[in-house]
Short mmCIF file of C-alpha atoms in Angstrom, two decimals:
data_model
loop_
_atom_site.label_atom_id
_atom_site.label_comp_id
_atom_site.label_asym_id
_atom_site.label_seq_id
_atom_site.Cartn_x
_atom_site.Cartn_y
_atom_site.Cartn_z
CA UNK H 1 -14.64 -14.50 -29.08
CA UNK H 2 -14.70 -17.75 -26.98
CA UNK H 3 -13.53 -17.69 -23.29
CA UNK H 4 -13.77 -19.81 -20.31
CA UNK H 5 -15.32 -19.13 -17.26
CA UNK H 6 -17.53 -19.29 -14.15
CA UNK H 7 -20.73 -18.79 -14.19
CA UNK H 8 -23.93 -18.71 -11.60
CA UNK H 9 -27.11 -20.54 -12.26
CA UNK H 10 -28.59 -21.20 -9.77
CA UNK H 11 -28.06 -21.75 -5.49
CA UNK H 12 -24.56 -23.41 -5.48
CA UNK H 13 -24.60 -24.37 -8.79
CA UNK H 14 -21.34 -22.74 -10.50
CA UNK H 15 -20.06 -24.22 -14.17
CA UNK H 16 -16.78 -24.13 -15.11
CA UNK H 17 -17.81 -22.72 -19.38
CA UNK H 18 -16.76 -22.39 -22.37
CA UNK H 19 -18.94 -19.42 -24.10
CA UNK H 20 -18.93 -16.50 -26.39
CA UNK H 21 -18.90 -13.03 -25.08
CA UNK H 22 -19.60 -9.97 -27.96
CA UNK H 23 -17.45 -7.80 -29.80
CA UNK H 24 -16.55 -4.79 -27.21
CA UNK H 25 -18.56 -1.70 -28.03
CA UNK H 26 -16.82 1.77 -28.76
CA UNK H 27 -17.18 2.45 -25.16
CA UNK H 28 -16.19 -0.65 -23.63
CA UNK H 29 -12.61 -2.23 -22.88
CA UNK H 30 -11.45 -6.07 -22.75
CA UNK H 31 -10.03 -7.17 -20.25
CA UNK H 32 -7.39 -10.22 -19.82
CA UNK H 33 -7.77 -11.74 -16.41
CA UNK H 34 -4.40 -13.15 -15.00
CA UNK H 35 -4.92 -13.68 -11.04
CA UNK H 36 -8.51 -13.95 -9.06
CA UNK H 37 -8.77 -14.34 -5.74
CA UNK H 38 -11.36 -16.87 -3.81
CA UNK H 39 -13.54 -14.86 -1.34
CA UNK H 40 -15.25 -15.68 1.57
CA UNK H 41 -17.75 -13.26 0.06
CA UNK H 42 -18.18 -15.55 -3.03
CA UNK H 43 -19.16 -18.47 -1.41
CA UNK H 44 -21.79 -16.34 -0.04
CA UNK H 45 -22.89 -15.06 -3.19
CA UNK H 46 -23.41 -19.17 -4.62
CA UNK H 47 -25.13 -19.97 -1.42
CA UNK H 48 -27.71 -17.72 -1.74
CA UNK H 49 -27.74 -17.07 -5.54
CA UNK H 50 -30.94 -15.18 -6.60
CA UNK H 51 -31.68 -13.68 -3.26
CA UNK H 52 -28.70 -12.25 -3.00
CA UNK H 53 -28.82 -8.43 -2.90
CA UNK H 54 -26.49 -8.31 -6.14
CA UNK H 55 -27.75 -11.11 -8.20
CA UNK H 56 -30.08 -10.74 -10.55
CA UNK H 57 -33.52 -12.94 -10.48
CA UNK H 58 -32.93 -14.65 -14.19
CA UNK H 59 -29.47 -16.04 -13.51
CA UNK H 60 -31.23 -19.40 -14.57
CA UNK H 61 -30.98 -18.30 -17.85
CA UNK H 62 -28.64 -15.26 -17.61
CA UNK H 63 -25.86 -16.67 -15.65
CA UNK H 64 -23.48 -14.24 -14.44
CA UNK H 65 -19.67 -14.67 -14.01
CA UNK H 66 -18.39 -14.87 -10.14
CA UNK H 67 -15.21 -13.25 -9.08
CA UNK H 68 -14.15 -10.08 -8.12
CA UNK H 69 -10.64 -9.92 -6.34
CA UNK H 70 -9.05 -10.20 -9.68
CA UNK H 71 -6.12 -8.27 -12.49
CA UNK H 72 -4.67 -9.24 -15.54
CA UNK H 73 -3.89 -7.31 -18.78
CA UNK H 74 -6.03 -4.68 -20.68
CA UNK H 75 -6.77 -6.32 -23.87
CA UNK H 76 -8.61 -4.63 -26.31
CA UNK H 77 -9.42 -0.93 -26.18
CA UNK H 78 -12.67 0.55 -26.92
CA UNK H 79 -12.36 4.02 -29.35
CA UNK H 80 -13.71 5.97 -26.55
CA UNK H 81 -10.68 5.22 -24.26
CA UNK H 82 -7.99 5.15 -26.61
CA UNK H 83 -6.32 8.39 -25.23
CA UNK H 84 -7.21 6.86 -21.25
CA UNK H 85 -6.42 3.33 -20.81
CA UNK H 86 -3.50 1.51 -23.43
CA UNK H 87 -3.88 -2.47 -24.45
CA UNK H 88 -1.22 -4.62 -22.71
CA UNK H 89 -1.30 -2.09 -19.42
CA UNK H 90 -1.69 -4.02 -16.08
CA UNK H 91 -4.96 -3.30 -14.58
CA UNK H 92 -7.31 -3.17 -11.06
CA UNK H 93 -10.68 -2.27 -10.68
CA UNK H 94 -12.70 -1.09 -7.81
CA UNK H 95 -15.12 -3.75 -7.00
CA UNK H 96 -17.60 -1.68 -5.17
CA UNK H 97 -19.32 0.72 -8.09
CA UNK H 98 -20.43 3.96 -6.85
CA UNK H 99 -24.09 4.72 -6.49
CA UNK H 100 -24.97 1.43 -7.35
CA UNK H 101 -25.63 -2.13 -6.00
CA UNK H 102 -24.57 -4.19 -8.73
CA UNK H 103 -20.90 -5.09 -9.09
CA UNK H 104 -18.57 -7.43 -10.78
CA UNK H 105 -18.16 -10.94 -10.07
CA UNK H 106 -22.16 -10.97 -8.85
CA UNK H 107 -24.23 -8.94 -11.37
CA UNK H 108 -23.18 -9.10 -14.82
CA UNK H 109 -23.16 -11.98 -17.76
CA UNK H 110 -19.74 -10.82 -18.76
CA UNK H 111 -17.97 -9.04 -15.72
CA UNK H 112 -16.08 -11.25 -13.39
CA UNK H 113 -12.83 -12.37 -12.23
CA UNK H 114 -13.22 -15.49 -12.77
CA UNK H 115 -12.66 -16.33 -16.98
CA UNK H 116 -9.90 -15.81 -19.32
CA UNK H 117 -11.10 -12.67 -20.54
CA UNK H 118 -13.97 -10.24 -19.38
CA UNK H 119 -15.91 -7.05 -20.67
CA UNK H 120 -16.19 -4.07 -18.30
CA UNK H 121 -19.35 -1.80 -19.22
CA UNK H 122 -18.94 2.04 -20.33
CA UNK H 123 -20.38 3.07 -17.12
CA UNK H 124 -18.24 1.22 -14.75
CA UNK H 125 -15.22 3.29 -16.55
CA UNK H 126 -16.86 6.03 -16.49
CA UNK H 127 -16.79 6.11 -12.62
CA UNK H 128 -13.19 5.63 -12.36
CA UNK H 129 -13.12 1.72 -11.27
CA UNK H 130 -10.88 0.72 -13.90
CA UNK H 131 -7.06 1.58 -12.95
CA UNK H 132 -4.13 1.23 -14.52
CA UNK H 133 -1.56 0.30 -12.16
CA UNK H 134 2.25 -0.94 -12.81
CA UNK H 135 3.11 -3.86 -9.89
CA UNK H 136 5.81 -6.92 -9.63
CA UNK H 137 3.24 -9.13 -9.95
CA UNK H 138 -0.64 -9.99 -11.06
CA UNK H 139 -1.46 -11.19 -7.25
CA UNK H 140 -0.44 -7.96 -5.57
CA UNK H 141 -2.64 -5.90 -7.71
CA UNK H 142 -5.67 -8.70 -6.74
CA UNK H 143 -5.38 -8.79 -3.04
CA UNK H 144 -4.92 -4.83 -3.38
CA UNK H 145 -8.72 -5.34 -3.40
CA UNK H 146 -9.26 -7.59 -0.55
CA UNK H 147 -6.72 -5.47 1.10
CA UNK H 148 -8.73 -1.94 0.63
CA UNK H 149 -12.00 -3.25 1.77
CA UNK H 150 -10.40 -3.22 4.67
CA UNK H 151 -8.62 0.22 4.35
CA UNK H 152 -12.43 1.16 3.68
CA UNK H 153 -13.73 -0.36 7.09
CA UNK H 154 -11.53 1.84 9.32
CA UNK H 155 -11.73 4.96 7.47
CA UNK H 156 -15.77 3.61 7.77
CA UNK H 157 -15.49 4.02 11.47
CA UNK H 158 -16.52 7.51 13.49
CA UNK H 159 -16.38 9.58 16.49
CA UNK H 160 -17.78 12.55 17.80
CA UNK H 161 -16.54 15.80 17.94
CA UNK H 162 -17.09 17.45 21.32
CA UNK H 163 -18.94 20.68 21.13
CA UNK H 164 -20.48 19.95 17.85
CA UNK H 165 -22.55 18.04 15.29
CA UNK H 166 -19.48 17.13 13.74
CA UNK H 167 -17.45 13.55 13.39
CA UNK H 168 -13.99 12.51 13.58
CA UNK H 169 -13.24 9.76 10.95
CA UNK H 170 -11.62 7.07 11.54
CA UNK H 171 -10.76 4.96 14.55
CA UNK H 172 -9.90 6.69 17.69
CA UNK H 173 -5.74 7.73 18.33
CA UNK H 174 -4.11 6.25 21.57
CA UNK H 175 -7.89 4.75 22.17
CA UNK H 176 -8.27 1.02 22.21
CA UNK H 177 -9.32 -1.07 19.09
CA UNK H 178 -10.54 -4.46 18.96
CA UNK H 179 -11.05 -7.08 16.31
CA UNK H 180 -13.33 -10.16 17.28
CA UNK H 181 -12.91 -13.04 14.92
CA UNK H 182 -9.43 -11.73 13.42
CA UNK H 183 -6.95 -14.35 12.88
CA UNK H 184 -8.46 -15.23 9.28
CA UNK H 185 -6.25 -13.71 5.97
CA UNK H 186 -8.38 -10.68 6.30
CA UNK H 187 -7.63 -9.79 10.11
CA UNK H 188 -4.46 -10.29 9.52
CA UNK H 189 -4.14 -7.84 7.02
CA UNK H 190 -6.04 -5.76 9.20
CA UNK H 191 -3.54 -6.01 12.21
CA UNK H 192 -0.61 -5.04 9.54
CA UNK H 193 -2.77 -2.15 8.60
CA UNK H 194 -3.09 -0.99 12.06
CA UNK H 195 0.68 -1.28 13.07
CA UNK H 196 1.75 1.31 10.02
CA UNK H 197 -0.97 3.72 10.59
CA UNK H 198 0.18 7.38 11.84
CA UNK H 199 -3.11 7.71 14.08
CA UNK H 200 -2.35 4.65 16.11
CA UNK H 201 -4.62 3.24 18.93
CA UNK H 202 -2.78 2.43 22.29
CA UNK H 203 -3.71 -1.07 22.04
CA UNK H 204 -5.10 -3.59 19.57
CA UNK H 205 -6.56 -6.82 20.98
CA UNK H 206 -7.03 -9.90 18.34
CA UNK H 207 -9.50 -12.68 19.12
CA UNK H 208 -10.44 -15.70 17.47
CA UNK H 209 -11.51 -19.28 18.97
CA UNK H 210 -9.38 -21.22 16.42
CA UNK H 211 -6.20 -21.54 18.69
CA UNK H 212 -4.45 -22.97 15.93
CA UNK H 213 -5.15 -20.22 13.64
CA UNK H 214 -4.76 -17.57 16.35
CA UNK H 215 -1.21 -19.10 17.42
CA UNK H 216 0.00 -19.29 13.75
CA UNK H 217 -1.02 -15.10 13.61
CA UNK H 218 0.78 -14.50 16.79
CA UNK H 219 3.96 -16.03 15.43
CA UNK H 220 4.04 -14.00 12.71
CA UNK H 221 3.07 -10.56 14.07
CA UNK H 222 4.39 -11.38 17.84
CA UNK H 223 3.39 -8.54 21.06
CA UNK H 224 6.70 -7.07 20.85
CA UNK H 225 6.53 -6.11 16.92
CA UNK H 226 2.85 -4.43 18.66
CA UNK H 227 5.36 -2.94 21.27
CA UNK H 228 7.51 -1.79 18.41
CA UNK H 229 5.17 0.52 16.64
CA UNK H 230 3.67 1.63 19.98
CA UNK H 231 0.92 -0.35 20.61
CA UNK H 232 0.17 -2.76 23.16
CA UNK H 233 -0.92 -6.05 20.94
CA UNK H 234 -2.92 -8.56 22.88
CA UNK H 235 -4.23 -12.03 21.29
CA UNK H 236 -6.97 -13.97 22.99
CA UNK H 237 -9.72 -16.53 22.71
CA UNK H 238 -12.66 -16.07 24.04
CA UNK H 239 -13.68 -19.51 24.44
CA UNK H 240 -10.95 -20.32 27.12
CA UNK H 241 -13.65 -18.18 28.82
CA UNK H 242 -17.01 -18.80 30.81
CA UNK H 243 -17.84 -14.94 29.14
CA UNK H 244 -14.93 -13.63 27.35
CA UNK H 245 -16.26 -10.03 28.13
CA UNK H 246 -15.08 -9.36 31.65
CA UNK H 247 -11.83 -10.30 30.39
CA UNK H 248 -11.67 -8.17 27.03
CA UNK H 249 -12.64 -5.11 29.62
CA UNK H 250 -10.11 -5.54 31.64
CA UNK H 251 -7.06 -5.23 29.17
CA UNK H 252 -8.83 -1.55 29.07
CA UNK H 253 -8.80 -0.99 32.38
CA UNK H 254 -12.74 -1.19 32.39
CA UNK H 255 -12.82 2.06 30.01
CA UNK H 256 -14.22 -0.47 27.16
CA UNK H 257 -13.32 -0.60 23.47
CA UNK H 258 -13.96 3.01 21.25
CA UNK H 259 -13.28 0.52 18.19
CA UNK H 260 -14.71 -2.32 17.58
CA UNK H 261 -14.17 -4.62 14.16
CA UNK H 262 -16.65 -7.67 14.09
CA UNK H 263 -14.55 -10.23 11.42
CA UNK H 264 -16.80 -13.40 12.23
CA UNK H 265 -20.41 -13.71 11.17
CA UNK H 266 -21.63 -15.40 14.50
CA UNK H 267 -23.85 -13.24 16.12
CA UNK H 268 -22.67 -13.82 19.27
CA UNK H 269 -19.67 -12.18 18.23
CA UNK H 270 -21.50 -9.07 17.84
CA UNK H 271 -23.25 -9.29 20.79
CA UNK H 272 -19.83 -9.60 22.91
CA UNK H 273 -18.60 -6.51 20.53
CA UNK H 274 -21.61 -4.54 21.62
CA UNK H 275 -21.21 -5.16 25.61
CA UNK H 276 -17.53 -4.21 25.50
CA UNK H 277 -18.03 -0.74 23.38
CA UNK H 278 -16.71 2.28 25.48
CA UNK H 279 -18.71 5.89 25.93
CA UNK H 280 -18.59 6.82 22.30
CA UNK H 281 -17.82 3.38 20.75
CA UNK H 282 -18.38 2.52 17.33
CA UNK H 283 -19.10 -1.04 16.06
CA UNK H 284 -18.08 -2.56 12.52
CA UNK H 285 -19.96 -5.10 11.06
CA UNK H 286 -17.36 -6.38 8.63
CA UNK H 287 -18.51 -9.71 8.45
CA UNK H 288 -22.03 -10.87 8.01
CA UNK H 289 -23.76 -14.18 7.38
CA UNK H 290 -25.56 -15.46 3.92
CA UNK H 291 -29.10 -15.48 6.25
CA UNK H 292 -30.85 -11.98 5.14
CA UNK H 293 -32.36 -12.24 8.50
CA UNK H 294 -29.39 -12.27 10.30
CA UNK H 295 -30.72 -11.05 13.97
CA UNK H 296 -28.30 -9.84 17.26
CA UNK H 297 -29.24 -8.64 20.54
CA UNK H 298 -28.24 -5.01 21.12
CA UNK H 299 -28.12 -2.95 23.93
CA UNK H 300 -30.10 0.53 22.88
CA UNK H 301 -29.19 1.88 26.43
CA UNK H 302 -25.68 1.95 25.09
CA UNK H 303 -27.17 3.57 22.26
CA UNK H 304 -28.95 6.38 23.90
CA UNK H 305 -26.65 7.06 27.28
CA UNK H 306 -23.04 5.80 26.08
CA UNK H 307 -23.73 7.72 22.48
CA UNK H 308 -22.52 3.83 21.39
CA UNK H 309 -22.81 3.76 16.76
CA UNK H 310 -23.56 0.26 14.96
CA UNK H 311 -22.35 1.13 11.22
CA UNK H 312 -21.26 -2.04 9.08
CA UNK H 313 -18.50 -2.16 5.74
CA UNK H 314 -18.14 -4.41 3.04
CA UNK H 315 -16.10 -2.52 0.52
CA UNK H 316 -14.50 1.07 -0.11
CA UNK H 317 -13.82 4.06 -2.26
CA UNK H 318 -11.43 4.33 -4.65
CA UNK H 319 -9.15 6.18 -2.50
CA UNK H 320 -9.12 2.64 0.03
CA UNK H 321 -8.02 1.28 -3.64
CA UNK H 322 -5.32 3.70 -4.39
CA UNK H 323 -4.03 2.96 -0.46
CA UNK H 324 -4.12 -0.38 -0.19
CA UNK H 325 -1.92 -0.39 -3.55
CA UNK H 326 0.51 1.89 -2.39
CA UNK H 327 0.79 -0.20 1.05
CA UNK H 328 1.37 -3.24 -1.24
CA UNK H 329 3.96 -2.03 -3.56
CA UNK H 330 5.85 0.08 -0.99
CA UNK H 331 6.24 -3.38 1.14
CA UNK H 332 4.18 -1.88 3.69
CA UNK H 333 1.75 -4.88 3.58
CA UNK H 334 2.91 -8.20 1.86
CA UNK H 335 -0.36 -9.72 0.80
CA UNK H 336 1.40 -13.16 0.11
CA UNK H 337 1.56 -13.57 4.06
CA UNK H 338 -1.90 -15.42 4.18
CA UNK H 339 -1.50 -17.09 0.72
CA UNK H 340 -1.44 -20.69 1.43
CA UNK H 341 -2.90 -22.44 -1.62
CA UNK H 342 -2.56 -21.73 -5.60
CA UNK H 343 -4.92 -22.96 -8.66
CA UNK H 344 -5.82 -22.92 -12.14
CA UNK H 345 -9.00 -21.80 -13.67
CA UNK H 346 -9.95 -25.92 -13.43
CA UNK H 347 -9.82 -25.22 -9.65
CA UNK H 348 -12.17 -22.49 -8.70
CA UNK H 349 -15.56 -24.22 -8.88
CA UNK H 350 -14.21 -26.52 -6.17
CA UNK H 351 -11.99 -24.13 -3.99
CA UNK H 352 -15.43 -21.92 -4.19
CA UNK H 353 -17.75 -24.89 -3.07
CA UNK H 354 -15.58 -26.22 -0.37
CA UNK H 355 -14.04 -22.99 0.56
CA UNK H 356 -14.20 -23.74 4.43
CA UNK H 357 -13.59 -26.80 3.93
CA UNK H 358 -10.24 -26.73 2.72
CA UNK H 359 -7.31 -26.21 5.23
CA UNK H 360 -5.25 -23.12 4.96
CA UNK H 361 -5.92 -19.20 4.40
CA UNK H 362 -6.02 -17.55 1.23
CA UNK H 363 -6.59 -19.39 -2.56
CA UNK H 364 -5.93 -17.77 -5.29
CA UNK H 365 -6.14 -19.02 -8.95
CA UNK H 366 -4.55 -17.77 -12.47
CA UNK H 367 -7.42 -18.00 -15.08
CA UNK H 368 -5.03 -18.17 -17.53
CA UNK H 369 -3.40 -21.51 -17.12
CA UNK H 370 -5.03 -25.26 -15.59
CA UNK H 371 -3.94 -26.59 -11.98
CA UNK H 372 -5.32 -27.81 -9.28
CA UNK H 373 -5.61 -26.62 -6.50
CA UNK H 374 -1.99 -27.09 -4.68
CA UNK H 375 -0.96 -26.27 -2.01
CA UNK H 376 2.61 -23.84 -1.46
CA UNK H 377 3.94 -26.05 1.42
CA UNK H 378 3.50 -29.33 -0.89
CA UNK H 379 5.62 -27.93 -3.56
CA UNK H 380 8.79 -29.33 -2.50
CA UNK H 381 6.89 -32.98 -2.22
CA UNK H 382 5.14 -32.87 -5.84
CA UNK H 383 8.79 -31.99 -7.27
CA UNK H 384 9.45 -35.83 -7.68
CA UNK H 385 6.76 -35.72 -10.26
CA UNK H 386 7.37 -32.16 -12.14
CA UNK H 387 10.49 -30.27 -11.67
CA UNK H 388 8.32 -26.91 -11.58
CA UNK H 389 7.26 -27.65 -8.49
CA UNK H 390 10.69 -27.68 -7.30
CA UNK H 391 11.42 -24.36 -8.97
CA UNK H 392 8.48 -22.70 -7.45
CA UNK H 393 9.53 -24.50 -3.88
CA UNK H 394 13.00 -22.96 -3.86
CA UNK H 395 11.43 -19.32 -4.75
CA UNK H 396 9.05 -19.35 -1.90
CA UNK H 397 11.96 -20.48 0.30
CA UNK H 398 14.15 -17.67 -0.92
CA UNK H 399 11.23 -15.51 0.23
CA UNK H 400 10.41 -16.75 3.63
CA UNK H 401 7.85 -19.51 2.35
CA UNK H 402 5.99 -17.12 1.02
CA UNK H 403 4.55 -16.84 -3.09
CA UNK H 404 6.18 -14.07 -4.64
CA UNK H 405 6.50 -12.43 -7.90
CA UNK H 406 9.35 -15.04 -9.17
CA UNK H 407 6.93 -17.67 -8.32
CA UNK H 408 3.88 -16.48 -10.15
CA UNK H 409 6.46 -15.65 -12.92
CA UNK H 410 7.69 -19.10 -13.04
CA UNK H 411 4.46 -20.72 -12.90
CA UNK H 412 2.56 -18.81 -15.43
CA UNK H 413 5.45 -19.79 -17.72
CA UNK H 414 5.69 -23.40 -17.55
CA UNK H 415 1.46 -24.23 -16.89
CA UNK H 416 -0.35 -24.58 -19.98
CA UNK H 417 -2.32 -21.32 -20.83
CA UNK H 418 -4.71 -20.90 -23.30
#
């Protein structure tokens, strides 16, 4: 059959397609794709192409579809499955395939978020990355798997146990927990994540040196909702600062941090993460640079004498999965929070290319239908023009400004699709 999609040549070089994909095999299933998300991680993907770790080398010639925060509709299902997985089910995948680095969206000529339609291989089922999942909306069950990467990074994290070999996972209860670089869609789903976890630290500090961005985060998740669930929440930017670190120490009373999140590629952010780490710290690299020879300066004293851990995260189990979508469609976490922007399969080659570019937090397109890139606080403006938009205006205001299920609803109904 003929879909459309996006596909990787070559270093930044990403076609919107029309192309054929093959008859599913008995062991395969067809998948519909109805929401992908942009990711950061994406644009890191294009910008390094074939040297990234999950590309292959003949992309040239074998392009490969991008996209991997995405859901939709099972489609067709292969003879193998019939009694597993049933056609017209919503669906979610686990982007990070165990015991392997290949994964969708970077790896495979049919496998990606973002197309109409996509094939996902007999082994990829058969290690339980294809979910069925029932939620109000395709977007929810998409940024379930932005959301459990980061589910997966503090689970990641570790202690010792005193007396033994052993480790305690997780971050450290009533300790102090920091996230450097976190006033970006991602931190703050993280902050959300921390407030409504039963192991809570004592305090959670959030920096970023975008005082826009950090202002707009501590307007929406203020101190005293911090106060609230029992943790002292502190928001600072470190370039106000000569060195930021004296300053970060002393919100702990000089103790230092026993978690620390790293959420901006800099490596100077990881260096200040390193010099604030507490006896027993442990450091998260969650966000990392396209350069494969990304280098920071690290103090191995800490290492040896403060019993200080480096680990880094970029994805999860399927139990992060399984979390995250059960914070989601309890109302735990609303994922529409940092959704600013909303697009069409016509949009994603740009939205990719010019990802940091473009104002705003979160983009997320519908495969299924053509717009442009638009922005949700522009809605009530373009109504003049097409009444939609002034449907889809009044639903986000009826929900805060936010996109919501009636929205997607409404504009998967009136777009074109194919």
């Amino acid at each position: 059959m003929k879909v459309k999609g996006v596909r990787l040549y070559g270093v930044k070089d990403i076609r919107l397609e029309e192309f054929e994909i093959p008859e599913i095999a008995e062991d395969e299933i067809l998948l519909k794709i109805e929401c992908n998300g942009i990711a950061v991680s994406t644009l890191k993907e294009i910008t390094l192409a074939q040297r990234h770790l999950r590309v292959p080398k003949n992309i040239k010639k074998n392009p490969v579809l991008i996209g991997h925060e995405f859901s939709g509709m099972i489609a067709k299902v292969g003879t193998r499955w019939k009694e597993d997985y049933q056609e017209g089910k919503q669906f979610v995948l686990v982007p990070e395939i165990p015991h392997q680095i290949e994964s969708p969206g970077y790896s495979y000529p049919y496998f990606g978020g973002a197309a109409t339609y996509c094939i996902i291989p007999a082994d990829v089922i058969e290690k339980g990355c294809l979910l069925q999942y029932e939620a109000d909306s395709f977007y929810e069950l998409a940024q379930a798997q932005a959301l459990y990467s980061i589910v997966g990074s503090f689970h990641s994290n570790y202690h010792s146990k005193e007396g033994t070999h052993d480790h305690i996972s997780g971050i450290k209860e009533g300790g102090n927990t920091i996230i450097l670089g976190g006033a970006g869609p991602m931190g703050l789903m993280a902050i959300r994540y921390v407030l409504g976890m039963k192991k809570k630290p004592r305090r959670l500090v959030i920096t970023d040196t975008n005082q826009e961005r950090l202002e707009k985060v501590r307007k929406m998740i203020p101190m005293q909702e911090g106060t609230r669930h029992g943790i002292e929440l502190y928001y600072i930017n470190p370039s106000m600062f000569a060195d930021s670190v004296p300053v970060l120490l002393a919100i702990t009373n000089e103790k230092g941090y026993d978690d620390v999140f790293v959420y901006a590629p800099p490596k100077c952010v990881a260096e200040i993460g390193n010099r604030i780490m507490a006896m027993d710290g442990c450091m998260n690299i969650y966000a990392s640079t396209a350069d494969k020879n990304y280098r920071a300066g690290m103090n191995i004293y800490g290492s040896h004498y403060l019993k200080t851990k480096l680990i880094g995260s970029s994805g999860g189990l399927r139990s992060d999965l399984i979390e995250a979508l059960n914070l989601i469609t309890t109302g735990k976490i609303n994922p529409a929070v940092g959704i600013t922007h909303i697009g069409g399969i016509n949009a994603i080659v740009d939205t990719t290319l010019y990802l940091k570019k473009i104002p705003g937090s979160k983009k997320i397109t519908y495969p299924q239908i053509n717009l442009p890139l638009t922005a949700i606080e522009d809605f009530g403006k373009l109504a003049e023009k097409d009444p939609v938009f002034g449907e889809l205006d009044e639903s986000c205001k009826r929900h805060g400004g936010l996109w919501n299920p009636e929205a997607e609803e409404i504009l998967l109904d009136h777009f074109k699709k194919f």
